CSV table of C-alpha atoms in Angstrom, one decimal:
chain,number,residue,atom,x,y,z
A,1,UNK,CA,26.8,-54.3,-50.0
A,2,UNK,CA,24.2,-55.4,-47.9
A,3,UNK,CA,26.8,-55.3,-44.7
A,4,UNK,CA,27.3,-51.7,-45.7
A,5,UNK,CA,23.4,-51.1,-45.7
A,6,UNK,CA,23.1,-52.4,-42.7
A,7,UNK,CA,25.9,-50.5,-40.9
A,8,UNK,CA,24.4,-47.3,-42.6
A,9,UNK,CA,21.3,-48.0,-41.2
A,10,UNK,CA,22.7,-48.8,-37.8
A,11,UNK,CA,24.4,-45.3,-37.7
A,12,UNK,CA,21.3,-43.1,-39.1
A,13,UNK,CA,19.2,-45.1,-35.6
A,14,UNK,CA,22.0,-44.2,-33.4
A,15,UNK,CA,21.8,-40.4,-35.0
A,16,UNK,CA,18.6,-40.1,-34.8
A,17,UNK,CA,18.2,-41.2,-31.4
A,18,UNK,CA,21.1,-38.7,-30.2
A,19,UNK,CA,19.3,-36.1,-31.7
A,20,UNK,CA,15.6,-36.9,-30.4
A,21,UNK,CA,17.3,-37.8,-26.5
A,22,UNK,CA,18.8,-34.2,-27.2
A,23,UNK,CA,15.5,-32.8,-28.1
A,24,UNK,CA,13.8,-34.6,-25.2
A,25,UNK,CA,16.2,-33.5,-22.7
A,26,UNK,CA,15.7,-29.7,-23.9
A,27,UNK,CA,11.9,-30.2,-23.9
A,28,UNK,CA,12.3,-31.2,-20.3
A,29,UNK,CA,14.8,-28.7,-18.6
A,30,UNK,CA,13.4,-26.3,-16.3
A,31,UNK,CA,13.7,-22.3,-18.5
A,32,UNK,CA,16.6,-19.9,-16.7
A,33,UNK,CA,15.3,-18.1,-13.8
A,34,UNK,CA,15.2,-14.9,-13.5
A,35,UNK,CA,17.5,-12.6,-11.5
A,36,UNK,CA,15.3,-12.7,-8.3
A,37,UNK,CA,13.8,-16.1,-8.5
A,38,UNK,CA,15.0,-19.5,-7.0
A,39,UNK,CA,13.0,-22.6,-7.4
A,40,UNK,CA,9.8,-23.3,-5.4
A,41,UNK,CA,10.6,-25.4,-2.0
A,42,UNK,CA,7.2,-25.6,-0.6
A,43,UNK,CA,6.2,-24.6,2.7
A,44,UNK,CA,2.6,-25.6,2.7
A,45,UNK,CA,1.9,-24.0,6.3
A,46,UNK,CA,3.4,-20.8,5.3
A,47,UNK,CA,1.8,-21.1,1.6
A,48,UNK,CA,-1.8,-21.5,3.9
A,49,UNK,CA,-1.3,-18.0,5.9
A,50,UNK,CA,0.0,-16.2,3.2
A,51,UNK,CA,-3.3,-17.5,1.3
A,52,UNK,CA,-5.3,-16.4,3.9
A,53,UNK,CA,-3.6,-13.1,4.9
A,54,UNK,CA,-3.8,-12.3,1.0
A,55,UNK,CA,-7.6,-12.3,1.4
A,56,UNK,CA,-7.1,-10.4,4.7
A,57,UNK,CA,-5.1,-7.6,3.0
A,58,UNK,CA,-7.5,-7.1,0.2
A,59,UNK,CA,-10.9,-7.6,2.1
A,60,UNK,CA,-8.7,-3.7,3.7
A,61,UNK,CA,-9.8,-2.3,0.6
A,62,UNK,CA,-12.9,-3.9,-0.7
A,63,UNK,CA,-14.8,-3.0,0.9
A,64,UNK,CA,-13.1,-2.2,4.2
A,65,UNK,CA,-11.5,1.2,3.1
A,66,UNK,CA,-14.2,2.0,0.9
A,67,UNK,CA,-17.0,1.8,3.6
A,68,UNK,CA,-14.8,3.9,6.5
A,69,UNK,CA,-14.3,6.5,3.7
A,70,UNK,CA,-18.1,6.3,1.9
A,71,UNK,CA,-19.9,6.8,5.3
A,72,UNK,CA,-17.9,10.1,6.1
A,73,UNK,CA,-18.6,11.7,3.1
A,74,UNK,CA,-21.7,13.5,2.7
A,75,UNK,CA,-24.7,11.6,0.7
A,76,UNK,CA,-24.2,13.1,-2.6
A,77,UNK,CA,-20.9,11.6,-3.0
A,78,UNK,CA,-21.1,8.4,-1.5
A,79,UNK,CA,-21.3,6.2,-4.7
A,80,UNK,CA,-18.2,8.2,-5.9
A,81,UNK,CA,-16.0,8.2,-2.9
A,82,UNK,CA,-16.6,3.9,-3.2
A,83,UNK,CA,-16.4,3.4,-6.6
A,84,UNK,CA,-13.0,5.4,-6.3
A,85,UNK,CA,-11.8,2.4,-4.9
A,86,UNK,CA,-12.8,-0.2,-7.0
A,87,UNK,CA,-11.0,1.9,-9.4
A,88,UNK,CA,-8.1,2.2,-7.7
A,89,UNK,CA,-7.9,-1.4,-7.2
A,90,UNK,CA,-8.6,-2.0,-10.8
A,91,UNK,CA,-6.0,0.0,-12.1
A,92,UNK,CA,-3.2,-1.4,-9.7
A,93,UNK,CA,-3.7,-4.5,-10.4
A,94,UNK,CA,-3.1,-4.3,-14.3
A,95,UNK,CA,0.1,-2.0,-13.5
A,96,UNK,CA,1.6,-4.5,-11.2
A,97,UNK,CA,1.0,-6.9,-13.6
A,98,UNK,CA,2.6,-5.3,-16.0
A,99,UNK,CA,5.6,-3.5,-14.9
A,100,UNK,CA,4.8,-2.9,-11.4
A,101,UNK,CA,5.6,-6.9,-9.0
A,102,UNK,CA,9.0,-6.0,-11.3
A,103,UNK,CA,10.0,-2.6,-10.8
A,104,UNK,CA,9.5,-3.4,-6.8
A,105,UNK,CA,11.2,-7.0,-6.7
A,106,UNK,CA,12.6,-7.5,-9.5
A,107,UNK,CA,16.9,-7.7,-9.5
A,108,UNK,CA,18.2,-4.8,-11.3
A,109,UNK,CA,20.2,-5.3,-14.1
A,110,UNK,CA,22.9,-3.2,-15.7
A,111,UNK,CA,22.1,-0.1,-18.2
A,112,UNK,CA,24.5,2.9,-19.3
A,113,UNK,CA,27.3,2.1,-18.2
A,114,UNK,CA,25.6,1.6,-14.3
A,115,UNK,CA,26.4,-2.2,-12.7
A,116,UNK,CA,23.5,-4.1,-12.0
A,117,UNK,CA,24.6,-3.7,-8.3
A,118,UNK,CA,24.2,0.3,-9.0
A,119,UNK,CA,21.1,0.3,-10.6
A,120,UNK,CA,19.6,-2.7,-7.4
A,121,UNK,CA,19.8,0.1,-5.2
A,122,UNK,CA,17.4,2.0,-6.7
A,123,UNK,CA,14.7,-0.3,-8.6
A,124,UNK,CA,14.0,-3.4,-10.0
A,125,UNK,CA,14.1,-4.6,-13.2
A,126,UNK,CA,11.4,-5.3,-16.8
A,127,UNK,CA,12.3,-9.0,-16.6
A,128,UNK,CA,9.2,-9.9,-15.2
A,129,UNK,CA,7.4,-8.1,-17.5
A,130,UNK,CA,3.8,-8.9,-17.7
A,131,UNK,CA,5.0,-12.0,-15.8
A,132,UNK,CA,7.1,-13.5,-18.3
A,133,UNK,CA,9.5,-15.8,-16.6
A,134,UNK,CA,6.5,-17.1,-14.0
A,135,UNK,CA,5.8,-20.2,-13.6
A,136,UNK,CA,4.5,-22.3,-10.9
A,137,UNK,CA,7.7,-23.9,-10.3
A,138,UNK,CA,9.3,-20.2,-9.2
A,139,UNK,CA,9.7,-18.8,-5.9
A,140,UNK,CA,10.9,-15.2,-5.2
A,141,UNK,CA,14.1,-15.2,-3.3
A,142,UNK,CA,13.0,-13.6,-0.3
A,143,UNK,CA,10.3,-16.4,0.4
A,144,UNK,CA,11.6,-19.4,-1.3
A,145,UNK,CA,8.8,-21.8,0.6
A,146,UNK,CA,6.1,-19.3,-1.6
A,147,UNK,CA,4.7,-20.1,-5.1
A,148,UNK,CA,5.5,-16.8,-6.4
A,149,UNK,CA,2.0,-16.2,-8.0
A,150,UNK,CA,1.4,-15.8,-4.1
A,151,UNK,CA,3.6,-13.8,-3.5
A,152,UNK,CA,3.1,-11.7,-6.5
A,153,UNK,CA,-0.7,-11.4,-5.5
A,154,UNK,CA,0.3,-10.8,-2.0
A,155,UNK,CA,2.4,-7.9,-2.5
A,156,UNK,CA,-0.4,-6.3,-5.1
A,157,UNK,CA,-2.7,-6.4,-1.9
A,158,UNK,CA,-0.2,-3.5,-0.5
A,159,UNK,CA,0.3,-2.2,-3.7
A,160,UNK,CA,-3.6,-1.6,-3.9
A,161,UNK,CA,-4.4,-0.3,-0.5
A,162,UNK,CA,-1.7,2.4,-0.3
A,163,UNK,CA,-3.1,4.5,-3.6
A,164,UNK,CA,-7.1,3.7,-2.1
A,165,UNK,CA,-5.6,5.5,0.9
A,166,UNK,CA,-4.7,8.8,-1.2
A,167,UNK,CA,-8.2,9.0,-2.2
A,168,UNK,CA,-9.3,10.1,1.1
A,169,UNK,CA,-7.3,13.5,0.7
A,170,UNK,CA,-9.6,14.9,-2.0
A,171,UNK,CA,-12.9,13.2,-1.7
A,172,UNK,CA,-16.1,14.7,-3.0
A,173,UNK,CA,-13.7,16.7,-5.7
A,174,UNK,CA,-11.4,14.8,-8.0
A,175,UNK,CA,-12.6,13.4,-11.5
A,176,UNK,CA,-12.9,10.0,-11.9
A,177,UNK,CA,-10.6,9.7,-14.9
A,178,UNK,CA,-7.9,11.9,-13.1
A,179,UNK,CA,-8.0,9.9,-10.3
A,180,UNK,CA,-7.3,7.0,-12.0
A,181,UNK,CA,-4.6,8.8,-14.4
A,182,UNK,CA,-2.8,9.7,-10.8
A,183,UNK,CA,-3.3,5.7,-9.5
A,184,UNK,CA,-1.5,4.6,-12.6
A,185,UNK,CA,1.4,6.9,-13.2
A,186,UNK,CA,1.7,6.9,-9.4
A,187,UNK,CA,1.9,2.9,-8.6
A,188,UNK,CA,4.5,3.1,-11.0
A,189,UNK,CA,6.8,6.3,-10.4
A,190,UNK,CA,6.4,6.5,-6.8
A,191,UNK,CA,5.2,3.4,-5.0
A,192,UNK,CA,7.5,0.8,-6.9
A,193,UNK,CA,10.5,2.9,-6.5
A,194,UNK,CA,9.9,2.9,-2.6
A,195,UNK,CA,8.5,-0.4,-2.2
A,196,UNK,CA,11.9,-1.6,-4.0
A,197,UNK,CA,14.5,1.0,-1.6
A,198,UNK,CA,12.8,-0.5,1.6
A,199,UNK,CA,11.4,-4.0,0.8
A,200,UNK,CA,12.8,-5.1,-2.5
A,201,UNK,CA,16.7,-5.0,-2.3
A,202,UNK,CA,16.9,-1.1,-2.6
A,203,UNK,CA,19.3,1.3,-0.7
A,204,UNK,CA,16.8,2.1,2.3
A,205,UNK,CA,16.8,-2.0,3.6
A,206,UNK,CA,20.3,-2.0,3.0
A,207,UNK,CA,21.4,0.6,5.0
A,208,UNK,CA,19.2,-1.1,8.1
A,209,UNK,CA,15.7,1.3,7.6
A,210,UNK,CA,13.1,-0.8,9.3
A,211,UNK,CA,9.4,-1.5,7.6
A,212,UNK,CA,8.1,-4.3,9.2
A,213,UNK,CA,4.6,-4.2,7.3
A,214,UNK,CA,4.5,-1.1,5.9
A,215,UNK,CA,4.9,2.2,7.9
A,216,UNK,CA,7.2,4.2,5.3
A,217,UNK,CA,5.9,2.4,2.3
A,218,UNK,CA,2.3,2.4,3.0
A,219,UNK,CA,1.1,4.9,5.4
A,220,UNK,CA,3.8,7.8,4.8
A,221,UNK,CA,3.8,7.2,1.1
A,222,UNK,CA,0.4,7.4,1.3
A,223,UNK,CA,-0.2,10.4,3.8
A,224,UNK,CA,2.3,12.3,2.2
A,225,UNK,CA,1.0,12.2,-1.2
A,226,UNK,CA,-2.3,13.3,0.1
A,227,UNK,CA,-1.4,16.7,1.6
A,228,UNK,CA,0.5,17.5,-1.7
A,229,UNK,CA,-3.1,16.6,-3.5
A,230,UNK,CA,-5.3,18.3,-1.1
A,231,UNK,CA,-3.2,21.6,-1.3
A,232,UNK,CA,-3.0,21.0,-5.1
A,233,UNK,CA,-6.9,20.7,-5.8
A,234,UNK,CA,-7.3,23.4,-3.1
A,235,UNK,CA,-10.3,23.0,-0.5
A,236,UNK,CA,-13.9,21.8,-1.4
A,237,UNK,CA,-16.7,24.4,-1.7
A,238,UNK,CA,-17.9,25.8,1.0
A,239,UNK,CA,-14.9,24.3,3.6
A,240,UNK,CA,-14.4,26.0,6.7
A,241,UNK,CA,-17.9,28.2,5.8
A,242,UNK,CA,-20.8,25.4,6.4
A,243,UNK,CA,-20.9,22.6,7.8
A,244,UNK,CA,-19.6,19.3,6.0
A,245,UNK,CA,-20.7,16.3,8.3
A,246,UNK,CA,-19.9,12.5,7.7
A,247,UNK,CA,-23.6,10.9,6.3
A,248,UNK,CA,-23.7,7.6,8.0
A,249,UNK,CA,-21.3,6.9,10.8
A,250,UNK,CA,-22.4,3.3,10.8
A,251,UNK,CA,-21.1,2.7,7.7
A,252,UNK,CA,-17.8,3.7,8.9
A,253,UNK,CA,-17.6,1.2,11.8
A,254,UNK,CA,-18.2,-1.2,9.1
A,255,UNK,CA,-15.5,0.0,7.7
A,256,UNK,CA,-13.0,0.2,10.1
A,257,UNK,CA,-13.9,-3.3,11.5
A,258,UNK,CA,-13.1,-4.6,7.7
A,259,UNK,CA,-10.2,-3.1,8.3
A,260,UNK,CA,-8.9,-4.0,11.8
A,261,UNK,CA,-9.4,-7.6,10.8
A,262,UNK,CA,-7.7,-7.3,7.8
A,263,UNK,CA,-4.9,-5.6,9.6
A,264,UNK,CA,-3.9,-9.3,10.7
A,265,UNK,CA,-3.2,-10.0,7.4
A,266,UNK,CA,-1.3,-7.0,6.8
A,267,UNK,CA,0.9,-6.5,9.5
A,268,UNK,CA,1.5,-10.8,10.7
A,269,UNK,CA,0.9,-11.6,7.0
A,270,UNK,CA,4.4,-9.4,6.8
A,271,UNK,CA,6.2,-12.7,8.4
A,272,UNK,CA,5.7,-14.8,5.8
A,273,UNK,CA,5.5,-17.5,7.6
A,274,UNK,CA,3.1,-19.0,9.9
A,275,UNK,CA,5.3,-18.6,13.0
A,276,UNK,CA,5.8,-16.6,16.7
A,277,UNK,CA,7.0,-13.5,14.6
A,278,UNK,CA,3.6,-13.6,12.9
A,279,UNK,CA,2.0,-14.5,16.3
A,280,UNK,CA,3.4,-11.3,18.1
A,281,UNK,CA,2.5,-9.1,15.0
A,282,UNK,CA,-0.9,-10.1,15.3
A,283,UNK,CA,-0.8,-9.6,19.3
A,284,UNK,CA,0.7,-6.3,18.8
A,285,UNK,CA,-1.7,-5.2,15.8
A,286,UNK,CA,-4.7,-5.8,18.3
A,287,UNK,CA,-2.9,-3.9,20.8
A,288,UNK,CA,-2.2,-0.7,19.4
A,289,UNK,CA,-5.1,-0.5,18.1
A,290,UNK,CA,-7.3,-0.2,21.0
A,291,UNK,CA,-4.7,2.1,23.1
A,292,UNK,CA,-4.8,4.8,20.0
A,293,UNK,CA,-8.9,4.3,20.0
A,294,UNK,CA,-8.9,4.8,23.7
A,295,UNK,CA,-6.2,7.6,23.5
A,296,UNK,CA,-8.0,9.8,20.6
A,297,UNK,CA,-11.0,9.4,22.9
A,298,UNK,CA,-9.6,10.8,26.1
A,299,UNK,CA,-8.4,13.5,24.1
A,300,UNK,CA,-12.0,14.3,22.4
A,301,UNK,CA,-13.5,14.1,25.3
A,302,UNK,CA,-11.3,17.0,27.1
A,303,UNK,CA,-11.6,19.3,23.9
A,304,UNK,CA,-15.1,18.4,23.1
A,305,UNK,CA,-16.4,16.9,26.3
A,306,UNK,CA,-18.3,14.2,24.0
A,307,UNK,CA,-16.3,11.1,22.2
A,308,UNK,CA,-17.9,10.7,18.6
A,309,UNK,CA,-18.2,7.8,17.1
A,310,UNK,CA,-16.1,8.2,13.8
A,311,UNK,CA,-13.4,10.1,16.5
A,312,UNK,CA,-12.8,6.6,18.3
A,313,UNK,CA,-13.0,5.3,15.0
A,314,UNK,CA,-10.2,6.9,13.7
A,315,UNK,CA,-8.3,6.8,17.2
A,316,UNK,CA,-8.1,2.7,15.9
A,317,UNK,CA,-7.4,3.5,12.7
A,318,UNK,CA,-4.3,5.8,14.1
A,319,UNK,CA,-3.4,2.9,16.4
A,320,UNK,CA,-3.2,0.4,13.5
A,321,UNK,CA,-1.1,2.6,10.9
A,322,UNK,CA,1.9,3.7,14.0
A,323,UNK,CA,2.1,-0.4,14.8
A,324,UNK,CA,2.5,-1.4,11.5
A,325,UNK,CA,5.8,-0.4,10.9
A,326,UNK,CA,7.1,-2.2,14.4
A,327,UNK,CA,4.3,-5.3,14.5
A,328,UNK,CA,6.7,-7.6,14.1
A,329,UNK,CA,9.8,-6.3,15.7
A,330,UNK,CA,8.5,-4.4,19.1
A,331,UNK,CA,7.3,-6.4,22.6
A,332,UNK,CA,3.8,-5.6,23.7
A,333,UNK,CA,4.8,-3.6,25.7
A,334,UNK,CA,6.1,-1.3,23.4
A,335,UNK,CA,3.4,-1.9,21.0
A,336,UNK,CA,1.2,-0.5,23.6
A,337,UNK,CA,3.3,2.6,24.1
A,338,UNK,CA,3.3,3.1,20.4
A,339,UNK,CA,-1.0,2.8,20.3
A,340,UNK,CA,-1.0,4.9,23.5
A,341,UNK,CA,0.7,7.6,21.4
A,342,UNK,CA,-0.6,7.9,18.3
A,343,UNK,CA,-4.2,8.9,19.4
A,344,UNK,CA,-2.9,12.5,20.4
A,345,UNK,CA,-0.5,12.8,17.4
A,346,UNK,CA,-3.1,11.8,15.2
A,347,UNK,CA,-6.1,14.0,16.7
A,348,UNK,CA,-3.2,16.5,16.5
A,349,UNK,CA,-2.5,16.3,12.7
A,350,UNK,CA,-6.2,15.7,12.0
A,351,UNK,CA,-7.9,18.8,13.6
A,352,UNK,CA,-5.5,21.2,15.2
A,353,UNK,CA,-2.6,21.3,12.7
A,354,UNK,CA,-5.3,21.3,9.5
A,355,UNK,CA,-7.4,23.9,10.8
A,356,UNK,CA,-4.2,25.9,11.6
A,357,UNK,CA,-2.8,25.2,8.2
A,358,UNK,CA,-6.3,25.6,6.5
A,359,UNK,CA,-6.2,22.7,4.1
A,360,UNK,CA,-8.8,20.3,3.4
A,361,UNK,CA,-7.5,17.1,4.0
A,362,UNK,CA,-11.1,15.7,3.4
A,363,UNK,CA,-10.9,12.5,5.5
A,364,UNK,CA,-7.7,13.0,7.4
A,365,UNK,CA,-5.2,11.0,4.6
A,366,UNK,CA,-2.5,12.8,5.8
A,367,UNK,CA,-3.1,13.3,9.6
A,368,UNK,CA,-3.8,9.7,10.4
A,369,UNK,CA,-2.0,7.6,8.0
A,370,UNK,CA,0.5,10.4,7.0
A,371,UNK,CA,1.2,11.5,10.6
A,372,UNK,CA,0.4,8.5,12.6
A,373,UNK,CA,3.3,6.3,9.8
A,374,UNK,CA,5.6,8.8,10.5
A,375,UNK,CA,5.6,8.1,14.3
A,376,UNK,CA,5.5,4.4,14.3
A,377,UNK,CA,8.3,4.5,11.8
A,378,UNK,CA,10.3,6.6,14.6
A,379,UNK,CA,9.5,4.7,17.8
A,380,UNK,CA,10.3,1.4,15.7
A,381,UNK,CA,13.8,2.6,16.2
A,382,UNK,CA,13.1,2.9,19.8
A,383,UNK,CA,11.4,0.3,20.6
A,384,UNK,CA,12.7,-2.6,18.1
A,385,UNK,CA,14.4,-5.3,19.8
A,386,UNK,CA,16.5,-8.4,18.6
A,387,UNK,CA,14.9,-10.5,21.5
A,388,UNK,CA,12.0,-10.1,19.4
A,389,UNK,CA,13.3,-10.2,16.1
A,390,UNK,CA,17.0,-10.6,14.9
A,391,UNK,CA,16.5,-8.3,12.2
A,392,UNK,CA,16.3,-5.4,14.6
A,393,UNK,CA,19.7,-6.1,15.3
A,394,UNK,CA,21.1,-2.1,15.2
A,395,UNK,CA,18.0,-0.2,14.8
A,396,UNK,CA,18.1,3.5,15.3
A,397,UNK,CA,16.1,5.9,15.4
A,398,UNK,CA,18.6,8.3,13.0
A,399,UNK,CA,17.8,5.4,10.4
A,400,UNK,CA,14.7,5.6,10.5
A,401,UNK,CA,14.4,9.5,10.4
A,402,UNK,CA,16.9,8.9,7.2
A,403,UNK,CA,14.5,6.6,5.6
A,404,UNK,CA,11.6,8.5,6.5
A,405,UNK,CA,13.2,11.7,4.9
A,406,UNK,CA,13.8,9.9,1.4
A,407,UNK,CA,10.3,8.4,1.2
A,408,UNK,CA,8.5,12.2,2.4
A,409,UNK,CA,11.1,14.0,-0.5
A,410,UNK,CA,10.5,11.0,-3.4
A,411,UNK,CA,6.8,11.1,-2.9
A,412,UNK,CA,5.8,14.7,-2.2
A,413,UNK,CA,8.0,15.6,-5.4
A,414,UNK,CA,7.2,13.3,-7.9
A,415,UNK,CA,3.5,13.3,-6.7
A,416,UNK,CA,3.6,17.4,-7.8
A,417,UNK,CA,4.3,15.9,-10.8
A,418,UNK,CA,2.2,13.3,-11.7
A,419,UNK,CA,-0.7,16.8,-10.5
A,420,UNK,CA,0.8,18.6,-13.3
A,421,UNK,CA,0.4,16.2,-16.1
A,422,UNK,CA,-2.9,15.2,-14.8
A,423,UNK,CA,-3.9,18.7,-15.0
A,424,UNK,CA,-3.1,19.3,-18.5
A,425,UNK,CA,-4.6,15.8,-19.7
A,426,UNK,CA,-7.4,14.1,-18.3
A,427,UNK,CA,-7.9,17.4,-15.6
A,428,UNK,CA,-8.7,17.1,-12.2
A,429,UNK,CA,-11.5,18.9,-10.6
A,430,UNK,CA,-14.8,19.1,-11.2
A,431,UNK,CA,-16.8,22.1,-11.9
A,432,UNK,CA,-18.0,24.2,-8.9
A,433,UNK,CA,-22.1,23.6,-10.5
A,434,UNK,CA,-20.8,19.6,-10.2
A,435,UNK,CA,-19.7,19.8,-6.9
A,436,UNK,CA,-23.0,21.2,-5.7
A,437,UNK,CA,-25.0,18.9,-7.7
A,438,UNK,CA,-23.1,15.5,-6.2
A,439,UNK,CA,-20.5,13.4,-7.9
A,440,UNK,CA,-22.9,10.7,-8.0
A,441,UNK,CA,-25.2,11.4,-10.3
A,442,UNK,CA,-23.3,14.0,-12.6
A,443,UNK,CA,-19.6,11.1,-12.5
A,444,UNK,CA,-21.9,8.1,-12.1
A,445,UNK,CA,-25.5,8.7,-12.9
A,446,UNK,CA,-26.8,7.2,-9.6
A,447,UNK,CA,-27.2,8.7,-6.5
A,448,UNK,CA,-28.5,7.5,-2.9
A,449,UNK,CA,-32.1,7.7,-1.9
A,450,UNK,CA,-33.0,9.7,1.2
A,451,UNK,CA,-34.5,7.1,3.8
């Protein structure tokens, strides 16, 4: 009997420790990735760019972008036109949280009766919904060396900037609740879909459409949605009839230098890694930039016979939005051509075309990022080369038209939309009597004291 015990015993030890080894192992294996993650390898060097160029990237908006548009509005609505920013940034960041980092890079997965293959080519996925399935072991796998809280945060930068750039289109007009209506419904139906087709898996990469740092994505996106507002609200009061004249232009150098060095984090940020791609991007960034300032002034100067300031300031601005989509995958020497160029086609879009079109594209949305994206995206496909960048291997500049058709038709359409059910809801405009008073003090109860 007391044999048997102890053999019971014995067993019930050996059971018990089965069970809690079991447990224990369980405890301790890693949870199932999700479709787009692999685990974390970590490149600290490229983990110490990407940190800084996040930074870079969001210093763009805050308060780059919101000082180059606050000082060219007119005094009553400079507190609006900046906190429209912050707002924008605000609500961006909770909808890529959310649903947006997964809809753009997420793997699509199969629904209806479509393969998950199918449904890849055209968005993301809700497995990463409010970053479930994070965890600081994960890497996306387009930059395994990358925690992916980086990465996420990274991509949000773009994410932020591109809807802050719409704003431009109907300053000194919009409500501040339907602007931020639009930002929402917006980062979701129209800037994740394309983020995804170009950047995230989608059809566009796939069938060799080039978007080094954000050309088609960003700046089109962006441009394109802002003529279809500015027609949609219809001019401000008093446009065309008096004169509407930027209130500090020093405010908008601050601005634009904000955003010129932020541009390094934008467009050699887009390498990934800290490495000669990156180094070129950055060469090429600085480049542009000052052949499009210098271009835009030449052609002031012969229409106007005087360069203004916020003119040679938006020359740079033009020069930085036409690189971006070839930083990484253009010699300087074309990078040069490409800055050379888009100060005409951007004073082009920004005075001659408006004025003969007669909408009030309030601080040139469309003509510099709008136009001036639209013509780096095509001379990428002349100018890429594999010497530079293997993944330029077969560009074209019919693939790049094709890619630049789909993003102009998904975002002027679906951007009508989102108007509409803005229109009905939260509305749009203000009131004629607001608009005189100042969006300052009747949206946000402060306004600027003359000095």
């Amino acid at each position: 009997m007391t044999r048997l015990r102890t053999g019971l015993v014995s067993v019930l030890v050996v059971l018990a420790g089965g069970v809690a080894g079991t447990a224990s192992a369980a405890a301790s294996a890693p949870p199932a990735l999700l479709a787009h993650q692999v685990p974390l390898v970590l490149d600290g060097a490229a983990t110490g760019w990407i940190l800084t160029s996040t930074a870079l990237v969001l210093l763009m908006t805050l308060p780059g972008l919101a000082l180059f548009y606050g000082g060219m509005v007119r005094r009553k609505n400079v507190i609006a036109t900046i906190t429209q920013s912050l707002g924008v940034a605000s609500v961006v960041t909770l909808a890529w949280f959310i649903a947006g980092y997964g809809l753009s890079f997420g793997v699509g997965q199969p629904i209806g009766g479509y393969s998950g293959d199918e449904v890849q080519s055209y968005i993301g996925s809700f497995q990463a919904l409010f970053l479930n399935g994070v965890t600081i072991t994960t890497a996306h796998s387009l930059a395994p060396g990358l925690p992916e809280f980086l990465w996420i945060a990274y991509q949000l930068t773009f994410a932020i900037i591109t809807p802050a750039l719409i704003a431009g289109a109907f300053a000194e007009r919009i409500k501040y609740s339907g602007l931020l209506l639009f930002t929402g419904l917006w980062t979701l139906l129209v800037y994740a879909p394309i983020c995804h087709w170009v950047w995230g898996g989608g059809f566009l990469g796939a069938a060799g459409v080039l978007d080094f740092a954000g050309g088609a994505v960003v700046h089109v996106n962006a441009g394109v949605a802002g003529l279809v507002c500015a027609i949609f609200l219809g001019a401000r009061k008093g446009y065309g009839k008096e004169s509407i004249v930027a209130h500090n232009p020093v405010l908008t150098m601050i601005g634009a230098s904000l955003l010129l060095v932020g541009w390094i984090g934008f467009n050699a940020g887009s390498a990934w890694t800290a490495d000669s791609i990156a180094s070129i991007a950055l060469l090429n960034t600085i480049l542009a930039a000052m052949a499009g300032s210098l271009t835009w002034k030449i052609v002031e100067i012969m229409e106007k016979r005087k360069p203004s300031l916020i003119g040679v300031l938006s020359g740079l601005i033009a020069g930085l939005v036409a690189i971006t989509p070839a930083a990484g995958l253009v010699d300087p020497k074309g990078a040069v051509i490409i800055g050379l160029a888009s100060g005409p086609v951007c004073y082009a879009a920004s005075v001659w075309i408006k004025k003969l079109l007669r909408y009030d594209d309030s601080l040139d949305a469309f003509g510099i990022h709008g136009a001036g994206g639209i013509l780096g995206a095509v001379l990428t496909g002349v100018f890429a080369s594999a010497a530079v960048n293997g993944v330029a291997e077969g560009a074209s500049v019919a693939k790049q038209v094709w890619g630049l058709g789909v993003t102009i038709g998904w975002s002027a359409v679906v951007t009508f939309l989102i108007l509409i059910v803005c229109k009905f809801t939260t509305g749009l405009r203000v009131t004629a009597a607001q608009e005189d008073e100042g969006l300052d003090g009747h949206l946000h109860g402060e306004v600027m004291e003359s000095v």
